[in-house]
């Protein structure tokens, strides 16, 4: 199983190297397969990898954040046969008044934005797997973790597709003993080269 | 196959009747299974229904709009084994400068919002299936159709999960000979009752 999983994650890394576009050493564009155009075969492999890693966690719900987490979340929830919930960043007149609410600071936008989940969809009995496309400074992940805590639910795992290992989020979350599993960790990158962490 | 498909779509209608919440005769909340919490089993059935209906269309790409179209789009693209592209409503610093762009008027927000797709992800050779969760006034669908036309691609189908038959979008699109297929058409609704169109 480990070898099989390693082979699958090699496909992810190969895809990142082949189709990812690095801009000014900090921005990695993966819009041709992960967050604008989406490769459903890769999504299935990502979902499968998260499910195998957190197989013994008795997950009852997958939680992610709109918009780029939704495809990853659905692929994962589908294999686990549990509901997917995605937190809302965008104001919606249709959202319940009764929500868990947190603020996430975005360094790229240099401002905070509200993140909400209706209280109906996170219960104290839930064992929650959070998934997202990127981990950089960790603020979005900490926001989602905060929503899980507000609900009194159990955080059973945090699955990230691409961790930017040169930004502080991963180290911060591991120091807090968050059960983080990143499928690919990038230690450094440039327009010419992407260096993955080898022992994850 | 028709009976099987009808049975599956009965599950969708049953789910809408059981878990949908009608507010003031015009708003239908389906956030417990379609656009906030998502039922992956229902998504597979929806994707399957669209794939069967448009099976002879040689679809090369599924197109939808963030955020609530993404899960429906992935479920459909996965079965068709083609990429999913979702159009962006939200400003993203990561989006290409070179995009197809249209404006969609929202009656609920009483203003237009921009909708964009990178030119890299829609080609003149593409045969595009557009999918979305709701069809009401038809403006979002017309916007996505406009993006397909700008790309010089072929519009091969438009798949809608819930059409509000008492709003003008469906009639408008059919009069334009758009190959529209709605899985459930609601002719009237109130907090007590939802009436589906029977011959679709």
JSON list of C-alpha atoms in Angstrom, two decimals, chain B residues 13-144:
[
{"chain": "B", "resi": 13, "resn": "UNK", "atom": "CA", "xyz": [-37.30, 15.02, -6.53]},
{"chain": "B", "resi": 14, "resn": "UNK", "atom": "CA", "xyz": [-37.88, 13.11, -3.28]},
{"chain": "B", "resi": 15, "resn": "UNK", "atom": "CA", "xyz": [-34.73, 14.71, -1.84]},
{"chain": "B", "resi": 16, "resn": "UNK", "atom": "CA", "xyz": [-35.92, 18.19, -2.89]},
{"chain": "B", "resi": 17, "resn": "UNK", "atom": "CA", "xyz": [-39.35, 17.56, -1.33]},
{"chain": "B", "resi": 18, "resn": "UNK", "atom": "CA", "xyz": [-37.90, 16.11, 1.88]},
{"chain": "B", "resi": 19, "resn": "UNK", "atom": "CA", "xyz": [-34.97, 18.48, 2.49]},
{"chain": "B", "resi": 20, "resn": "UNK", "atom": "CA", "xyz": [-35.67, 21.54, 0.33]},
{"chain": "B", "resi": 21, "resn": "UNK", "atom": "CA", "xyz": [-36.96, 24.58, 2.21]},
{"chain": "B", "resi": 22, "resn": "UNK", "atom": "CA", "xyz": [-39.21, 27.02, 0.35]},
{"chain": "B", "resi": 23, "resn": "UNK", "atom": "CA", "xyz": [-39.10, 30.63, 1.51]},
{"chain": "B", "resi": 24, "resn": "UNK", "atom": "CA", "xyz": [-41.68, 33.20, 0.37]},
{"chain": "B", "resi": 25, "resn": "UNK", "atom": "CA", "xyz": [-42.72, 31.21, -2.76]},
{"chain": "B", "resi": 26, "resn": "UNK", "atom": "CA", "xyz": [-39.59, 32.08, -4.75]},
{"chain": "B", "resi": 27, "resn": "UNK", "atom": "CA", "xyz": [-36.50, 30.94, -2.85]},
{"chain": "B", "resi": 28, "resn": "UNK", "atom": "CA", "xyz": [-35.74, 27.23, -2.59]},
{"chain": "B", "resi": 29, "resn": "UNK", "atom": "CA", "xyz": [-33.00, 26.37, -0.11]},
{"chain": "B", "resi": 30, "resn": "UNK", "atom": "CA", "xyz": [-31.23, 23.13, -0.98]},
{"chain": "B", "resi": 31, "resn": "UNK", "atom": "CA", "xyz": [-28.19, 23.76, 1.19]},
{"chain": "B", "resi": 32, "resn": "UNK", "atom": "CA", "xyz": [-28.42, 20.44, 3.04]},
{"chain": "B", "resi": 33, "resn": "UNK", "atom": "CA", "xyz": [-27.62, 18.36, -0.08]},
{"chain": "B", "resi": 34, "resn": "UNK", "atom": "CA", "xyz": [-26.71, 20.54, -3.08]},
{"chain": "B", "resi": 35, "resn": "UNK", "atom": "CA", "xyz": [-24.88, 23.78, -2.39]},
{"chain": "B", "resi": 36, "resn": "UNK", "atom": "CA", "xyz": [-23.49, 24.05, 1.14]},
{"chain": "B", "resi": 37, "resn": "UNK", "atom": "CA", "xyz": [-23.60, 20.49, 2.44]},
{"chain": "B", "resi": 38, "resn": "UNK", "atom": "CA", "xyz": [-23.28, 18.10, -0.51]},
{"chain": "B", "resi": 39, "resn": "UNK", "atom": "CA", "xyz": [-24.47, 14.51, -0.80]},
{"chain": "B", "resi": 40, "resn": "UNK", "atom": "CA", "xyz": [-21.84, 12.66, -2.91]},
{"chain": "B", "resi": 41, "resn": "UNK", "atom": "CA", "xyz": [-24.25, 9.82, -3.76]},
{"chain": "B", "resi": 42, "resn": "UNK", "atom": "CA", "xyz": [-26.76, 12.27, -5.20]},
{"chain": "B", "resi": 43, "resn": "UNK", "atom": "CA", "xyz": [-23.93, 14.00, -7.11]},
{"chain": "B", "resi": 44, "resn": "UNK", "atom": "CA", "xyz": [-23.02, 10.68, -8.75]},
{"chain": "B", "resi": 45, "resn": "UNK", "atom": "CA", "xyz": [-26.65, 10.18, -9.79]},
{"chain": "B", "resi": 46, "resn": "UNK", "atom": "CA", "xyz": [-26.84, 13.70, -11.20]},
{"chain": "B", "resi": 47, "resn": "UNK", "atom": "CA", "xyz": [-23.58, 13.23, -13.11]},
{"chain": "B", "resi": 48, "resn": "UNK", "atom": "CA", "xyz": [-24.81, 9.90, -14.40]},
{"chain": "B", "resi": 49, "resn": "UNK", "atom": "CA", "xyz": [-28.10, 11.42, -15.59]},
{"chain": "B", "resi": 50, "resn": "UNK", "atom": "CA", "xyz": [-26.34, 14.21, -17.52]},
{"chain": "B", "resi": 51, "resn": "UNK", "atom": "CA", "xyz": [-23.88, 11.75, -19.06]},
{"chain": "B", "resi": 52, "resn": "UNK", "atom": "CA", "xyz": [-26.65, 9.44, -20.23]},
{"chain": "B", "resi": 53, "resn": "UNK", "atom": "CA", "xyz": [-28.71, 12.27, -21.69]},
{"chain": "B", "resi": 54, "resn": "UNK", "atom": "CA", "xyz": [-25.78, 13.78, -23.61]},
{"chain": "B", "resi": 55, "resn": "UNK", "atom": "CA", "xyz": [-24.05, 10.44, -24.31]},
{"chain": "B", "resi": 56, "resn": "UNK", "atom": "CA", "xyz": [-23.97, 10.88, -28.10]},
{"chain": "B", "resi": 57, "resn": "UNK", "atom": "CA", "xyz": [-22.59, 14.42, -27.98]},
{"chain": "B", "resi": 58, "resn": "UNK", "atom": "CA", "xyz": [-18.86, 13.53, -27.83]},
{"chain": "B", "resi": 59, "resn": "UNK", "atom": "CA", "xyz": [-18.35, 16.03, -24.97]},
{"chain": "B", "resi": 60, "resn": "UNK", "atom": "CA", "xyz": [-14.72, 17.12, -24.51]},
{"chain": "B", "resi": 61, "resn": "UNK", "atom": "CA", "xyz": [-15.18, 19.51, -21.59]},
{"chain": "B", "resi": 62, "resn": "UNK", "atom": "CA", "xyz": [-17.63, 20.28, -18.80]},
{"chain": "B", "resi": 63, "resn": "UNK", "atom": "CA", "xyz": [-18.06, 23.97, -17.95]},
{"chain": "B", "resi": 64, "resn": "UNK", "atom": "CA", "xyz": [-19.71, 25.38, -14.83]},
{"chain": "B", "resi": 65, "resn": "UNK", "atom": "CA", "xyz": [-19.50, 28.44, -12.56]},
{"chain": "B", "resi": 66, "resn": "UNK", "atom": "CA", "xyz": [-18.15, 28.74, -9.04]},
{"chain": "B", "resi": 67, "resn": "UNK", "atom": "CA", "xyz": [-19.04, 27.85, -6.39]},
{"chain": "B", "resi": 68, "resn": "UNK", "atom": "CA", "xyz": [-22.17, 25.73, -6.33]},
{"chain": "B", "resi": 69, "resn": "UNK", "atom": "CA", "xyz": [-21.67, 24.31, -9.83]},
{"chain": "B", "resi": 70, "resn": "UNK", "atom": "CA", "xyz": [-18.31, 22.74, -9.05]},
{"chain": "B", "resi": 71, "resn": "UNK", "atom": "CA", "xyz": [-19.50, 19.55, -7.31]},
{"chain": "B", "resi": 72, "resn": "UNK", "atom": "CA", "xyz": [-22.11, 18.91, -10.02]},
{"chain": "B", "resi": 73, "resn": "UNK", "atom": "CA", "xyz": [-19.50, 19.61, -12.69]},
{"chain": "B", "resi": 74, "resn": "UNK", "atom": "CA", "xyz": [-16.92, 17.27, -11.17]},
{"chain": "B", "resi": 75, "resn": "UNK", "atom": "CA", "xyz": [-19.43, 14.42, -10.81]},
{"chain": "B", "resi": 76, "resn": "UNK", "atom": "CA", "xyz": [-20.33, 14.84, -14.50]},
{"chain": "B", "resi": 77, "resn": "UNK", "atom": "CA", "xyz": [-16.77, 15.31, -15.81]},
{"chain": "B", "resi": 78, "resn": "UNK", "atom": "CA", "xyz": [-15.61, 12.29, -13.83]},
{"chain": "B", "resi": 79, "resn": "UNK", "atom": "CA", "xyz": [-18.07, 9.94, -15.53]},
{"chain": "B", "resi": 80, "resn": "UNK", "atom": "CA", "xyz": [-17.39, 11.48, -18.98]},
{"chain": "B", "resi": 81, "resn": "UNK", "atom": "CA", "xyz": [-13.59, 11.29, -18.34]},
{"chain": "B", "resi": 82, "resn": "UNK", "atom": "CA", "xyz": [-13.08, 14.87, -19.53]},
{"chain": "B", "resi": 83, "resn": "UNK", "atom": "CA", "xyz": [-11.74, 17.96, -17.74]},
{"chain": "B", "resi": 84, "resn": "UNK", "atom": "CA", "xyz": [-13.98, 20.26, -15.72]},
{"chain": "B", "resi": 85, "resn": "UNK", "atom": "CA", "xyz": [-13.55, 24.02, -16.09]},
{"chain": "B", "resi": 86, "resn": "UNK", "atom": "CA", "xyz": [-15.24, 26.37, -13.68]},
{"chain": "B", "resi": 87, "resn": "UNK", "atom": "CA", "xyz": [-15.75, 30.02, -14.57]},
{"chain": "B", "resi": 88, "resn": "UNK", "atom": "CA", "xyz": [-14.65, 32.52, -11.93]},
{"chain": "B", "resi": 89, "resn": "UNK", "atom": "CA", "xyz": [-16.95, 35.08, -10.39]},
{"chain": "B", "resi": 90, "resn": "UNK", "atom": "CA", "xyz": [-14.50, 36.19, -7.73]},
{"chain": "B", "resi": 91, "resn": "UNK", "atom": "CA", "xyz": [-11.51, 38.38, -8.50]},
{"chain": "B", "resi": 92, "resn": "UNK", "atom": "CA", "xyz": [-8.35, 36.27, -8.30]},
{"chain": "B", "resi": 93, "resn": "UNK", "atom": "CA", "xyz": [-4.84, 37.67, -8.53]},
{"chain": "B", "resi": 94, "resn": "UNK", "atom": "CA", "xyz": [-3.87, 34.27, -9.90]},
{"chain": "B", "resi": 95, "resn": "UNK", "atom": "CA", "xyz": [-6.17, 34.37, -12.93]},
{"chain": "B", "resi": 96, "resn": "UNK", "atom": "CA", "xyz": [-4.62, 34.80, -16.36]},
{"chain": "B", "resi": 97, "resn": "UNK", "atom": "CA", "xyz": [-4.79, 38.25, -17.90]},
{"chain": "B", "resi": 98, "resn": "UNK", "atom": "CA", "xyz": [-6.00, 36.61, -21.10]},
{"chain": "B", "resi": 99, "resn": "UNK", "atom": "CA", "xyz": [-9.58, 35.53, -20.37]},
{"chain": "B", "resi": 100, "resn": "UNK", "atom": "CA", "xyz": [-12.97, 35.24, -22.00]},
{"chain": "B", "resi": 101, "resn": "UNK", "atom": "CA", "xyz": [-15.14, 37.64, -20.07]},
{"chain": "B", "resi": 102, "resn": "UNK", "atom": "CA", "xyz": [-18.86, 38.26, -19.75]},
{"chain": "B", "resi": 103, "resn": "UNK", "atom": "CA", "xyz": [-21.21, 40.07, -17.39]},
{"chain": "B", "resi": 104, "resn": "UNK", "atom": "CA", "xyz": [-24.09, 38.31, -15.65]},
{"chain": "B", "resi": 105, "resn": "UNK", "atom": "CA", "xyz": [-26.97, 40.28, -14.15]},
{"chain": "B", "resi": 106, "resn": "UNK", "atom": "CA", "xyz": [-28.19, 38.96, -10.81]},
{"chain": "B", "resi": 107, "resn": "UNK", "atom": "CA", "xyz": [-31.77, 39.84, -9.91]},
{"chain": "B", "resi": 108, "resn": "UNK", "atom": "CA", "xyz": [-31.25, 38.78, -6.30]},
{"chain": "B", "resi": 109, "resn": "UNK", "atom": "CA", "xyz": [-28.29, 41.15, -5.93]},
{"chain": "B", "resi": 110, "resn": "UNK", "atom": "CA", "xyz": [-29.67, 43.70, -8.43]},
{"chain": "B", "resi": 111, "resn": "UNK", "atom": "CA", "xyz": [-26.29, 44.15, -10.10]},
{"chain": "B", "resi": 112, "resn": "UNK", "atom": "CA", "xyz": [-24.01, 42.62, -12.71]},
{"chain": "B", "resi": 113, "resn": "UNK", "atom": "CA", "xyz": [-20.93, 40.62, -11.86]},
{"chain": "B", "resi": 114, "resn": "UNK", "atom": "CA", "xyz": [-18.04, 39.63, -14.13]},
{"chain": "B", "resi": 115, "resn": "UNK", "atom": "CA", "xyz": [-17.54, 35.98, -15.11]},
{"chain": "B", "resi": 116, "resn": "UNK", "atom": "CA", "xyz": [-14.24, 34.83, -16.56]},
{"chain": "B", "resi": 117, "resn": "UNK", "atom": "CA", "xyz": [-12.52, 31.77, -18.01]},
{"chain": "B", "resi": 118, "resn": "UNK", "atom": "CA", "xyz": [-8.88, 31.64, -19.01]},
{"chain": "B", "resi": 119, "resn": "UNK", "atom": "CA", "xyz": [-8.53, 31.36, -22.79]},
{"chain": "B", "resi": 120, "resn": "UNK", "atom": "CA", "xyz": [-6.24, 28.37, -22.27]},
{"chain": "B", "resi": 121, "resn": "UNK", "atom": "CA", "xyz": [-9.14, 26.20, -21.12]},
{"chain": "B", "resi": 122, "resn": "UNK", "atom": "CA", "xyz": [-11.71, 26.65, -23.88]},
{"chain": "B", "resi": 123, "resn": "UNK", "atom": "CA", "xyz": [-10.63, 25.77, -27.42]},
{"chain": "B", "resi": 124, "resn": "UNK", "atom": "CA", "xyz": [-12.43, 25.97, -30.80]},
{"chain": "B", "resi": 125, "resn": "UNK", "atom": "CA", "xyz": [-12.21, 22.16, -30.95]},
{"chain": "B", "resi": 126, "resn": "UNK", "atom": "CA", "xyz": [-14.07, 21.73, -27.65]},
{"chain": "B", "resi": 127, "resn": "UNK", "atom": "CA", "xyz": [-17.58, 20.28, -27.43]},
{"chain": "B", "resi": 128, "resn": "UNK", "atom": "CA", "xyz": [-18.82, 21.78, -24.18]},
{"chain": "B", "resi": 129, "resn": "UNK", "atom": "CA", "xyz": [-21.45, 20.56, -21.74]},
{"chain": "B", "resi": 130, "resn": "UNK", "atom": "CA", "xyz": [-22.48, 23.38, -19.37]},
{"chain": "B", "resi": 131, "resn": "UNK", "atom": "CA", "xyz": [-23.96, 22.28, -16.02]},
{"chain": "B", "resi": 132, "resn": "UNK", "atom": "CA", "xyz": [-25.32, 24.26, -13.09]},
{"chain": "B", "resi": 133, "resn": "UNK", "atom": "CA", "xyz": [-27.43, 23.77, -9.98]},
{"chain": "B", "resi": 134, "resn": "UNK", "atom": "CA", "xyz": [-30.29, 26.17, -10.75]},
{"chain": "B", "resi": 135, "resn": "UNK", "atom": "CA", "xyz": [-31.97, 27.74, -13.75]},
{"chain": "B", "resi": 136, "resn": "UNK", "atom": "CA", "xyz": [-34.19, 30.72, -12.92]},
{"chain": "B", "resi": 137, "resn": "UNK", "atom": "CA", "xyz": [-33.97, 33.82, -15.11]},
{"chain": "B", "resi": 138, "resn": "UNK", "atom": "CA", "xyz": [-31.30, 32.17, -17.28]},
{"chain": "B", "resi": 139, "resn": "UNK", "atom": "CA", "xyz": [-28.69, 34.90, -17.01]},
{"chain": "B", "resi": 140, "resn": "UNK", "atom": "CA", "xyz": [-25.90, 32.72, -15.61]},
{"chain": "B", "resi": 141, "resn": "UNK", "atom": "CA", "xyz": [-26.54, 30.11, -18.33]},
{"chain": "B", "resi": 142, "resn": "UNK", "atom": "CA", "xyz": [-26.54, 32.79, -21.05]},
{"chain": "B", "resi": 143, "resn": "UNK", "atom": "CA", "xyz": [-23.25, 34.11, -19.66]},
{"chain": "B", "resi": 144, "resn": "UNK", "atom": "CA", "xyz": [-21.62, 30.68, -19.80]}
]
